[in-house]
Coordinates of C-alpha atoms and ligand atoms in Angstrom, one line a residue:
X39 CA -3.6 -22.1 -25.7
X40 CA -1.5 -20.7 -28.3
X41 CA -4.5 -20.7 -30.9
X42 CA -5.9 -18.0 -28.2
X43 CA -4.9 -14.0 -27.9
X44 CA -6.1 -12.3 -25.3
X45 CA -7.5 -8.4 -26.1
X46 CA -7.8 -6.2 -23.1
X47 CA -9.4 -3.1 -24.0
X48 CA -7.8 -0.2 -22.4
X49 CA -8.1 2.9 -24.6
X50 CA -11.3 4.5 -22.6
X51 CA -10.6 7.3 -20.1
X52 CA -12.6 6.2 -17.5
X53 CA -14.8 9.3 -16.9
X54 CA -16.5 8.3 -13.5
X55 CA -12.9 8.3 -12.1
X56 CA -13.0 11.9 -12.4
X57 CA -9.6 11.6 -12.7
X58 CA -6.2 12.6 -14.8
X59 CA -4.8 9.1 -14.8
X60 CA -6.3 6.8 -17.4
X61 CA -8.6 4.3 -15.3
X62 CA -6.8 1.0 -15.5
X63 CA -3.7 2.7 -14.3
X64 CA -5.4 3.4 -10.4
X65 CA -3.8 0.6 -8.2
X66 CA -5.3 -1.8 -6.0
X67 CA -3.3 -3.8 -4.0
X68 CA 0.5 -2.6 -5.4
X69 CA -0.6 -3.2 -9.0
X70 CA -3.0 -1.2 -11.8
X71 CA -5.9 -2.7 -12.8
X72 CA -4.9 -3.7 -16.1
X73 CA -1.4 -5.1 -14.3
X74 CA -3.9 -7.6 -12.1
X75 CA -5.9 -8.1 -15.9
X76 CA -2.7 -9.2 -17.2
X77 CA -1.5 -11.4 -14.3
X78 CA -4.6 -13.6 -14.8
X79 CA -4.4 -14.3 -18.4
X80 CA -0.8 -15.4 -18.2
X81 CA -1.6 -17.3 -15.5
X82 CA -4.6 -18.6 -17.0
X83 CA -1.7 -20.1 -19.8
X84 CA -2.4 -17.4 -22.4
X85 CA 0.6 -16.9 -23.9
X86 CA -0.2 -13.7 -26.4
X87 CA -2.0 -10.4 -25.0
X88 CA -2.9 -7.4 -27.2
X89 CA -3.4 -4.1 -25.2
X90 CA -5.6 -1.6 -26.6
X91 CA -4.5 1.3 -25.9
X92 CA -6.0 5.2 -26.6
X93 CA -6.5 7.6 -23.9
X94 CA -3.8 8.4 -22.2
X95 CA -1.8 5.8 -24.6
X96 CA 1.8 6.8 -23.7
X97 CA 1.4 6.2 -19.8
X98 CA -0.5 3.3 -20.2
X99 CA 2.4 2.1 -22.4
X100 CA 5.1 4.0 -19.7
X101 CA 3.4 1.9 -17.3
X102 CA 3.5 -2.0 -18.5
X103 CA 6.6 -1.5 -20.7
X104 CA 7.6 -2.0 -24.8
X105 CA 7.6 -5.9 -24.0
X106 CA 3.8 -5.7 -24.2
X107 CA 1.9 -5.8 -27.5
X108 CA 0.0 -2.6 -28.1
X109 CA -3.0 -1.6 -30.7
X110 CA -4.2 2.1 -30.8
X111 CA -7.8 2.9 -30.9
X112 CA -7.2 6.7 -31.7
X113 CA -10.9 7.8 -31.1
X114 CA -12.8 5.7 -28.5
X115 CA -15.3 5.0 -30.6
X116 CA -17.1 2.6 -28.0
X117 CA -15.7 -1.0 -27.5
X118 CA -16.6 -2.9 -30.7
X119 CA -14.3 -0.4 -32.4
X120 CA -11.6 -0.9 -29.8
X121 CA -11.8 -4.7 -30.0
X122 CA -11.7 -4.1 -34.3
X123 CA -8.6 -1.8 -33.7
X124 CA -6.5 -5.1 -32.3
X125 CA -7.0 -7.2 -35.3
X126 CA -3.6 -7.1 -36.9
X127 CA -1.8 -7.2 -33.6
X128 CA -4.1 -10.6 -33.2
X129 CA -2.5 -12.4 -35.8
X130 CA -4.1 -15.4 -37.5
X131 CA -4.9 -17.0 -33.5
X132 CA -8.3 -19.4 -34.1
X133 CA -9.8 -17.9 -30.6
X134 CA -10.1 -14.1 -29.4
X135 CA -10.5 -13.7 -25.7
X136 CA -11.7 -10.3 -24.9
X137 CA -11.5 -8.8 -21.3
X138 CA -11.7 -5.4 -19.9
X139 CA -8.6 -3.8 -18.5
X140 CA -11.4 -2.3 -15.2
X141 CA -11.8 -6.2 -14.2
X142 CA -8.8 -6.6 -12.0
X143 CA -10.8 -9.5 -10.1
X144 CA -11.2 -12.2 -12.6
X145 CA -9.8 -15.0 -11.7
X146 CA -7.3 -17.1 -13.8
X147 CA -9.3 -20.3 -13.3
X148 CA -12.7 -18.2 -14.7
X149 CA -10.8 -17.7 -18.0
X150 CA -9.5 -20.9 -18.4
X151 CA -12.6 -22.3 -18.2
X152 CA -14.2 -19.8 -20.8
X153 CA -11.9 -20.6 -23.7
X154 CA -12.0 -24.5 -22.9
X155 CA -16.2 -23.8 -23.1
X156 CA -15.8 -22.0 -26.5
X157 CA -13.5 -24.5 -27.9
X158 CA -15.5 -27.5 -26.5
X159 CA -19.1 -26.2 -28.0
X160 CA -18.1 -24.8 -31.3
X161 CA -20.0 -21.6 -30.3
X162 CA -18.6 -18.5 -32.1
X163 CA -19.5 -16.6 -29.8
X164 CA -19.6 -17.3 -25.8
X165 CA -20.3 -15.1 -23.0
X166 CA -19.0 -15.3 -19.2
X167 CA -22.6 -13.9 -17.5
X168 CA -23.2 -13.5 -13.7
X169 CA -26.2 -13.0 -11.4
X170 CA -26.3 -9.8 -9.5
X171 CA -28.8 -8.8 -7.1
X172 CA -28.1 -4.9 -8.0
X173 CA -27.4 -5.6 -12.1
X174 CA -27.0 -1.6 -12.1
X175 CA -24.7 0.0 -14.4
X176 CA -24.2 -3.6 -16.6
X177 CA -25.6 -4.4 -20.1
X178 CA -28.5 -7.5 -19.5
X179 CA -28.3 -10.9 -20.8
X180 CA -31.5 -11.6 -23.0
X181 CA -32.5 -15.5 -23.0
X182 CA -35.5 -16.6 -25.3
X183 CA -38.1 -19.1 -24.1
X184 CA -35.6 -21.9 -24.2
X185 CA -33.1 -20.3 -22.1
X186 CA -30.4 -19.7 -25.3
X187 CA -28.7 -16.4 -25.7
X188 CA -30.3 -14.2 -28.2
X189 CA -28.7 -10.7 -27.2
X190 CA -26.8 -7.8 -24.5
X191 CA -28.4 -4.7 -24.2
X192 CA -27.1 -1.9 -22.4
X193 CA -28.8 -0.8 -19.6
X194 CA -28.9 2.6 -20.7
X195 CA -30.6 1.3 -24.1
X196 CA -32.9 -1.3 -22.1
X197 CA -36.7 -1.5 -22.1
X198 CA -37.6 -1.5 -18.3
X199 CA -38.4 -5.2 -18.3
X200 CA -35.2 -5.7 -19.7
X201 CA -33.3 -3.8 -16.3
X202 CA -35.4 -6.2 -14.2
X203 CA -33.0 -9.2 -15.9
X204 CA -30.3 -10.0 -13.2
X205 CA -28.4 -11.9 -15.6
X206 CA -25.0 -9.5 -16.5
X207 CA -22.5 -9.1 -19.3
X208 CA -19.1 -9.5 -17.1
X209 CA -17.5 -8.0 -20.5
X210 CA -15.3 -10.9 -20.8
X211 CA -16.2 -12.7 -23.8
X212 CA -14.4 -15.7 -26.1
X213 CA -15.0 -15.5 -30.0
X214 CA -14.1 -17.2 -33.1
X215 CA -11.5 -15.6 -35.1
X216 CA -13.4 -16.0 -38.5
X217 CA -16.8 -14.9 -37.0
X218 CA -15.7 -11.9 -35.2
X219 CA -13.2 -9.7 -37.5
X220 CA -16.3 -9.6 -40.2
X221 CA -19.1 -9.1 -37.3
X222 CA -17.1 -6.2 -36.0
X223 CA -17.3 -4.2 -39.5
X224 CA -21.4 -4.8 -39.4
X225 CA -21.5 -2.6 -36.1
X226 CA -23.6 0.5 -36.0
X227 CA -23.5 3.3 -33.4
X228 CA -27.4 3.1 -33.2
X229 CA -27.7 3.5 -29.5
X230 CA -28.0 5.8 -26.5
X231 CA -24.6 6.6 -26.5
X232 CA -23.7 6.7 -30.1
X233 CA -21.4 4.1 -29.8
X234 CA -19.8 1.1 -31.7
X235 CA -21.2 -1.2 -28.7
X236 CA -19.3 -4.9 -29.0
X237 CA -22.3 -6.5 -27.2
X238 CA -24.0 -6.2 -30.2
X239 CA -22.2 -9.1 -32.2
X240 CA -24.1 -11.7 -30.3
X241 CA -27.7 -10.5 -32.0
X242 CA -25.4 -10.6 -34.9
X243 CA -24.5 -13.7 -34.6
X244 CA -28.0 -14.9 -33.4
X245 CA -29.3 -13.6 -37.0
X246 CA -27.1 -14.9 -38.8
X247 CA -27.8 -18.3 -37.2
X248 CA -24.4 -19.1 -35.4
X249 CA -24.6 -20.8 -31.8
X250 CA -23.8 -18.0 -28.8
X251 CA -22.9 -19.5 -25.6
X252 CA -22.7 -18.0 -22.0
X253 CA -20.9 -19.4 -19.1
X254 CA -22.0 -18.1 -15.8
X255 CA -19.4 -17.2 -13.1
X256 CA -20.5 -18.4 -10.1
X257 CA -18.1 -15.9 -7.9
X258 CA -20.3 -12.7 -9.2
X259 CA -17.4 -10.5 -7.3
X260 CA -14.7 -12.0 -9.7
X261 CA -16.4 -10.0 -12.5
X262 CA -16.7 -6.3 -10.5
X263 CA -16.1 -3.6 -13.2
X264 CA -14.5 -0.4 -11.7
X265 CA -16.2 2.8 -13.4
X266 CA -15.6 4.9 -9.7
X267 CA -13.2 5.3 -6.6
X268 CA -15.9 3.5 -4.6
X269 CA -15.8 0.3 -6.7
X270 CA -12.0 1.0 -7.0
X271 CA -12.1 0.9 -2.9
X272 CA -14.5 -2.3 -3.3
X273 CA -11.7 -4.0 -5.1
X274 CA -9.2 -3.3 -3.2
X275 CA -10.8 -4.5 0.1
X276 CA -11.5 -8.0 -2.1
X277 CA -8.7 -8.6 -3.5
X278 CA -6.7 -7.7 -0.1
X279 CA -9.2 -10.4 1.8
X280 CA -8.1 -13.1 -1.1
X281 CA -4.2 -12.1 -0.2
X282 CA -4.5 -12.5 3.3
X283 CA -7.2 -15.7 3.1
X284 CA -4.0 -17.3 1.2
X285 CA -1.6 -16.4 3.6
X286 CA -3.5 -17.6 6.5
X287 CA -4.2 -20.9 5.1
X288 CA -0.7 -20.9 4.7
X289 CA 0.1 -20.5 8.5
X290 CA 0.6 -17.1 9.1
X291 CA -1.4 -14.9 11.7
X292 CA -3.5 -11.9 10.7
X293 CA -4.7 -10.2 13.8
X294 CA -7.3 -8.0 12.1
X295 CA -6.8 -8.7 8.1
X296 CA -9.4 -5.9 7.5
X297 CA -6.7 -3.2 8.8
X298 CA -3.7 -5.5 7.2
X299 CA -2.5 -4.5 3.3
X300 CA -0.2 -7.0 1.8
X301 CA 0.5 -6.6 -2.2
X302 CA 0.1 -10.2 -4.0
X303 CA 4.0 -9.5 -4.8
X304 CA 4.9 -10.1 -1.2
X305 CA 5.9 -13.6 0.6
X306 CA 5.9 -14.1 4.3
X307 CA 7.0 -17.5 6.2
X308 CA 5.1 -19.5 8.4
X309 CA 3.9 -18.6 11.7
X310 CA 4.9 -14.9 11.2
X311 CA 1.8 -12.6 13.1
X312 CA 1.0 -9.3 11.6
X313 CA -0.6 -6.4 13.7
X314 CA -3.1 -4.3 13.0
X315 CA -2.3 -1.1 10.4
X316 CA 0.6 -2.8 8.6
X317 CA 1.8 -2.4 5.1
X318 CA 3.6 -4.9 3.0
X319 CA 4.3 -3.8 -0.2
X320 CA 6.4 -4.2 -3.6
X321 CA 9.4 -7.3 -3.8
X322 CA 8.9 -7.6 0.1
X323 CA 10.2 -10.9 1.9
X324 CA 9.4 -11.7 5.4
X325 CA 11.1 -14.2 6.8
X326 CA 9.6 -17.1 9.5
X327 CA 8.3 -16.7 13.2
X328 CA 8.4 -12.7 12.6
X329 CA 6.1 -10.1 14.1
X330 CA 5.5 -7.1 12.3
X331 CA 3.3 -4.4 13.3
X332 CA 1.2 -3.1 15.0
X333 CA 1.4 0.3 12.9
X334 CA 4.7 -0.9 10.4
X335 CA 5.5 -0.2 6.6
X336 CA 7.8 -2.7 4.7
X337 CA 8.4 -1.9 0.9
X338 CA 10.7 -3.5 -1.4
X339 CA 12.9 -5.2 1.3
X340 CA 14.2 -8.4 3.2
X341 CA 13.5 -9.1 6.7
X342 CA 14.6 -12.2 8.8
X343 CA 13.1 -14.9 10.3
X344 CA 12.2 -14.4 13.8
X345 CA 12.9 -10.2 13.5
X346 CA 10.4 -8.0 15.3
X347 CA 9.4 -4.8 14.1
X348 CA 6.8 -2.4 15.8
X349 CA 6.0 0.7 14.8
X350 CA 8.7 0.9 12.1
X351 CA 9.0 1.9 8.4
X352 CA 11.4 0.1 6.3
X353 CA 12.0 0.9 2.4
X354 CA 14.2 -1.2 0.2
X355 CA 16.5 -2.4 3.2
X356 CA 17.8 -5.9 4.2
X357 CA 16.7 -6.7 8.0
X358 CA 18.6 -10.1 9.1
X359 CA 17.1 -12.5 11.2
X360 CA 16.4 -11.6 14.7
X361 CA 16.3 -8.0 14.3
X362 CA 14.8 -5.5 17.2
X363 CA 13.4 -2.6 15.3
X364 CA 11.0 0.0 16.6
X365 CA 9.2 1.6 17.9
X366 CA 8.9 4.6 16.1
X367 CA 12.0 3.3 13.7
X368 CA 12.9 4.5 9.9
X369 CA 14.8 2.4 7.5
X370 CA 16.0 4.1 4.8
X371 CA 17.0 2.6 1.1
X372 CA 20.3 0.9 1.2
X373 CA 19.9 0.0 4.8
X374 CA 21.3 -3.6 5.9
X375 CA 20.9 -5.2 9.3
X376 CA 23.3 -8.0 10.3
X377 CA 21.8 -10.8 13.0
X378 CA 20.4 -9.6 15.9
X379 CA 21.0 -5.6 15.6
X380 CA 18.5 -3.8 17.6
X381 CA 17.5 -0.3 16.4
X382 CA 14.9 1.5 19.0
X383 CA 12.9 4.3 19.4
X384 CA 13.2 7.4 17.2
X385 CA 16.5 6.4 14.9
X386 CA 16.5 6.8 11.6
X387 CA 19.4 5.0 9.4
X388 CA 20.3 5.5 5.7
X389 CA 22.5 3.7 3.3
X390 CA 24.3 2.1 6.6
X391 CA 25.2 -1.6 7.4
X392 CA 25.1 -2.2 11.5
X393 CA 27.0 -5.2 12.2
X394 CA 25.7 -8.5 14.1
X395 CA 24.0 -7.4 17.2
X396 CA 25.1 -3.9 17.3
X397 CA 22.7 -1.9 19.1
X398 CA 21.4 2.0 18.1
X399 CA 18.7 1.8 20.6
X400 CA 17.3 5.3 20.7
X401 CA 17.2 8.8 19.4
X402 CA 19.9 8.9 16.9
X403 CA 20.4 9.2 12.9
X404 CA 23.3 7.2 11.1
X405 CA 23.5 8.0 7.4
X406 CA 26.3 6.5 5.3
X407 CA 27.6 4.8 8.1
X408 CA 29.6 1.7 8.4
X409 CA 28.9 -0.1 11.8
X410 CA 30.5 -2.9 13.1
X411 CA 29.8 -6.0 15.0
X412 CA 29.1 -5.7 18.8
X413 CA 28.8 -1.6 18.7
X414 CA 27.0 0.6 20.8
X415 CA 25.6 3.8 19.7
X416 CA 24.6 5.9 22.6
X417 CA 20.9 7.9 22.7
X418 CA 21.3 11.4 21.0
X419 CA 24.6 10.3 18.4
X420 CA 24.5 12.0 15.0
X421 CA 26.0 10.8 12.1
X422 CA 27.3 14.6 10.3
X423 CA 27.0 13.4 6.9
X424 CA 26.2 16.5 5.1
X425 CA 28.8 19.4 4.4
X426 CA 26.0 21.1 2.4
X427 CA 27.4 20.0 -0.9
X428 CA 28.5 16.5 -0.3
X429 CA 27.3 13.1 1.4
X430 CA 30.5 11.8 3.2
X431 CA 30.8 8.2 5.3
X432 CA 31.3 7.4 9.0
X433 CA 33.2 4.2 9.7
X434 CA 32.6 2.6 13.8
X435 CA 34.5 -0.4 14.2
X436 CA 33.7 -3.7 16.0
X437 CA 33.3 -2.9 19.7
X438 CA 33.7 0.0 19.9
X439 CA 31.2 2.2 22.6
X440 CA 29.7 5.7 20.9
X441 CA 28.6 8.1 24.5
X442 CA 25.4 9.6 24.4
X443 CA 24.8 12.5 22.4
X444 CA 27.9 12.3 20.4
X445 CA 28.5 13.9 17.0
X446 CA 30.4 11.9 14.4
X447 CA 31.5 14.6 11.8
X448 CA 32.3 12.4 8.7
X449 CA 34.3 11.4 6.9
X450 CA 35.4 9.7 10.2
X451 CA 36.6 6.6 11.3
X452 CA 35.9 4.9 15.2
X453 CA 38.5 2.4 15.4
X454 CA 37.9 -0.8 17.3
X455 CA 36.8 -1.2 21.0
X456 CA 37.3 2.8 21.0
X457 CA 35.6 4.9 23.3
X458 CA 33.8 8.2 22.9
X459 CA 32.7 9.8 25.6
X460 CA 29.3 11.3 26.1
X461 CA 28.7 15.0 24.4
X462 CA 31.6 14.4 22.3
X463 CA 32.0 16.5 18.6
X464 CA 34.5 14.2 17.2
X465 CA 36.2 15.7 14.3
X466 CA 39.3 13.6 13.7
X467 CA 39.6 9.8 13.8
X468 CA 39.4 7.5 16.6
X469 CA 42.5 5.1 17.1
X470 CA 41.4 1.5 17.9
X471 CA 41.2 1.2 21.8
X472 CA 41.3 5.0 22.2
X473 CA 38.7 7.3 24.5
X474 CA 38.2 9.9 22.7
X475 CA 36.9 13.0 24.2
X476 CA 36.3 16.5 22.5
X477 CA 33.9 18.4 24.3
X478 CA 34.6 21.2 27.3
X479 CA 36.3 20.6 30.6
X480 CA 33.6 21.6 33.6
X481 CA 33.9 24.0 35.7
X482 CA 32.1 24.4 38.9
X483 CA 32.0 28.2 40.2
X484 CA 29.7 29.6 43.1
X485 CA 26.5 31.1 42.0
X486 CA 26.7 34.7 42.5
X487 CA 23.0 34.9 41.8
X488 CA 22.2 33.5 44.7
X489 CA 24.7 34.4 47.4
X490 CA 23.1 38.3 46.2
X491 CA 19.4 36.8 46.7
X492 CA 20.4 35.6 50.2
X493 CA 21.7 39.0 51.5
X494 CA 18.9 40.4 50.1
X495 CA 16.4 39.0 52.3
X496 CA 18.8 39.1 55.5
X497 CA 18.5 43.2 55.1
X498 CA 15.0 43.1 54.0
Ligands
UD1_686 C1 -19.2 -2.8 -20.7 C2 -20.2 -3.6 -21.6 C3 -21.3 -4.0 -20.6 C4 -20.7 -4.9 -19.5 C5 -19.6 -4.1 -18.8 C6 -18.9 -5.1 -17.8 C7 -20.3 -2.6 -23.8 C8 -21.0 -1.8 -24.8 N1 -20.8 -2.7 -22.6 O1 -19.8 -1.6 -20.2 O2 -22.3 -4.8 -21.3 O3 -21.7 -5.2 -18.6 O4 -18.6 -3.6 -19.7 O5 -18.0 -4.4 -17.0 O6 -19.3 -3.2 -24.2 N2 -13.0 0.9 -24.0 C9 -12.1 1.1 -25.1 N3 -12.5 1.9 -26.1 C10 -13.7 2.5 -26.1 C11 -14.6 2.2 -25.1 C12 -14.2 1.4 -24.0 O7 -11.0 0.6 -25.0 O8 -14.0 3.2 -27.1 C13 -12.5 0.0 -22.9 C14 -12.5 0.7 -21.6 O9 -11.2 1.3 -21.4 C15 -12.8 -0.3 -20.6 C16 -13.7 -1.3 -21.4 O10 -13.5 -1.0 -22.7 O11 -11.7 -1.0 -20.1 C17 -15.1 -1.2 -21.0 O12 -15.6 0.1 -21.2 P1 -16.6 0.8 -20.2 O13 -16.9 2.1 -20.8 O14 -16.1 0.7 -18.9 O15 -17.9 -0.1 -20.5 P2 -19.1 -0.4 -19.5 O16 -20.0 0.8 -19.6 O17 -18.6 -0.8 -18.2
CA687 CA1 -16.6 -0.9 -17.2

């Protein structure tokens, strides 16, 4: 389809969000709106995109990147003018697909079909429509006695047996080059809003005698515009239900996929079961026959096949395959988990490697740390990290046995198969093979308290 560009107009501020962002730059389902916009029309094999861009123009363009194609619509003049704004940055291209950036449920398939309609009829203008039983809030499609096309009215412009038409604009539209550029310059802002309305090229076109096509969607939710956080919620919830339809087809459990969020940018293997109130989000990879969840948060990491997380956040960290991590566990970035490391309740690691099935398995916080295979790190052990001014690594060798409630003031180093024994401050490295103890000697003394007390009530 190089003949086709795709427009997105993106330049409106999206009052109804009542919001500072511009409007396609809310996110459903780890994406904006005009991200998932995007996604479909390259997957849809449209090669060329032109972004129209105005309200809030330099986060928009902060947000998809310089790679992108960009027009500017420096008033937002309604969305005839916006579409007129891209025609440079269209090039010579015979067909101009137009979406919306606030459509972020179209489906790839939908606009394939729409520009193989356009191109098969000869129409200059077609139209992807859909049937709504609440048409509220979209323009109407007007058929004459024969059924063909003759216009879109707004509903805010619409006579009242015009609002009773079911039949929608999606706003998704294919047109021919050589019809549309000169159509746009006929536009006049006669209408409720004062506006350079785009729907008003297909009367155009009607009077001048050209052929107008629509296509009807027959998936009306593919074509849900989001004006408002509710139908910003609305999306969400669909296009989280089409993630996790997929992945279940695909052979992976969802216990309850109405409390499960998964971003499309995530991949899980087969026969993997996810709990309840579980997050997958950004590059994410989940290996085979895991269990995440219930209650867990994985963003922008690995984790291993047959690894078990509960309760457990985990943010760009590798988890290797049979992994014990929870509950109540925090992975922070630059964490990596060797085979079979098990890391309990209430520990929190940063920036640390555990070695193969090392076990941390409660209460304790290892922050640049270096732990090696076969290590365990007893309940209540501190990685002192932090002089106040400076980060500084710990370093526990293979085998080697950290006592409970041990502080490791870093930089230090446990050599290998050392011991430290319980309650330990450990200020000074460990030799391999060494118990290390650094804590004070016990003393038991008689309690004087109480030999008083029992005098006391002898005499009394
Ligand atoms: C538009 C259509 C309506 C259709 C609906 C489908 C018009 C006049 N109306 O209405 O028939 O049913 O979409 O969702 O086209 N934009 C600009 N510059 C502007 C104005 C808008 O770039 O000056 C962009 C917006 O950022 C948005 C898109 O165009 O992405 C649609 O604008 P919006 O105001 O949401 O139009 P609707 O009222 O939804
Ligand atoms: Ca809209």
């Amino acid at each position: 389809m190089s003949d086709t560009v795709a427009v997105i107009l993106a330049a409106g501020q999206g009052k109804r969000m009542r919001s500072r962002q511009p409007k396609v730059l809310h996110r459903v389902a780890g994406r904006c709106l005009l991200e998932h916009v995007l996604a479909a029309t390259r997957e849809a094999g449209i090669k060329n995109s032109v972004i129209v861009i105005g309200h809030g123009a330099a986060e928009v363009k902060a947000a998809l990147g310089p790679e992108q194609t960009y027009a500017w619509q420096e008033e937002q003049l309604g969305t005839g003018h916006a579409l007129a704004q891209a025609r440079q940055a269209a090039g010579g291209a015979e067909s101009i697909l137009v979406l919306c950036g606030d459509t972020p449920l179209i489906r790839p398939a939908t606009i394939a079909s729409l520009v193989k309609e356009h191109q098969a009829t000869g129409a200059v203008a077609t139209v992807l429509t859909a049937c709504l039983d609440d048409p509220a809030g979209y323009g109407r499609i007007i058929r004459d006695e024969q059924g063909r096309v003759r216009a879109i009215v707004e509903e805010r412009d619409a006579a009242p047996a015009e609002r009773a038409i079911n039949e929608i604009n999606t706003g998704i539209y294919c047109f021919t080059a050589s019809f549309l550029w000169p159509a746009l310059a006929q536009l006049r802002p006669d209408n409720n809003q004062g506006e350079y309305y785009l729907t008003d090229v297909i009367a155009l076109a009607v009077n001048q005698g050209l052929a107008v096509q629509a296509l009807a969607c027959d998936d009306p939710e593919e074509i849900l515009g989001v004006n408002d956080r509710v139908q910003l919620a609305a999306a969400g919830a669909i296009l989280r239900r089409r993630i996790n339809t997929t992945l279940m087809l695909a052979g992976i459990t969802i216990v309850d996929p109405a409390s499960t969020y998964i971003d499309a940018s995530v991949t899980i293997g087969p026969d993997t079961t996810i709990y309840p109130g579980t997050f997958l989000e950004g590059h994410t990879i989940i290996g085979a026959n895991c269990s995440l969840g219930p209650g867990t948060t994985v963003r922008d990491s690995q984790v291993g096949d047959g690894s078990e997380l509960i309760h457990a956040v985990v943010l760009a960290s590798t988890v290797g395959p049979g992994c014990h991590i929870g509950p109540y566990a925090y992975l922070r970035p630059g964490t990596v988990l060797e085979a079979g490391v098990k890391v309990g309740d209430f520990v929190e690691v940063k920036a640390s490697r555990i070695g193969r099935g090392s076990k941390v398995p409660h209460l304790t916080y290892l922050g640049d740390t270096t732990v090696g295979a076969g290590v365990n790190v007893g309940a209540g052990t501190i990685t002192c990290n932090y002089d106040g001014r400076q980060k500084w690594p710990t370093t526990i060798e293979d085998g080697a046995f950290i006592g409970s409630n041990a502080n490791l003031v870093a930089p230090v180093r446990v050599g290998a198969g050392a011991l430290v024994g319980a309650g330990s401050t450990i200020t000074r490295d460990v030799p391999a093979g060494a118990l290390a103890l650094a804590r004070g000697r016990q003393v038991n003394l008689p309690r004087r308290g109480k030999k008083d007390d029992a005098e006391r009530q002898e005499k009394g």
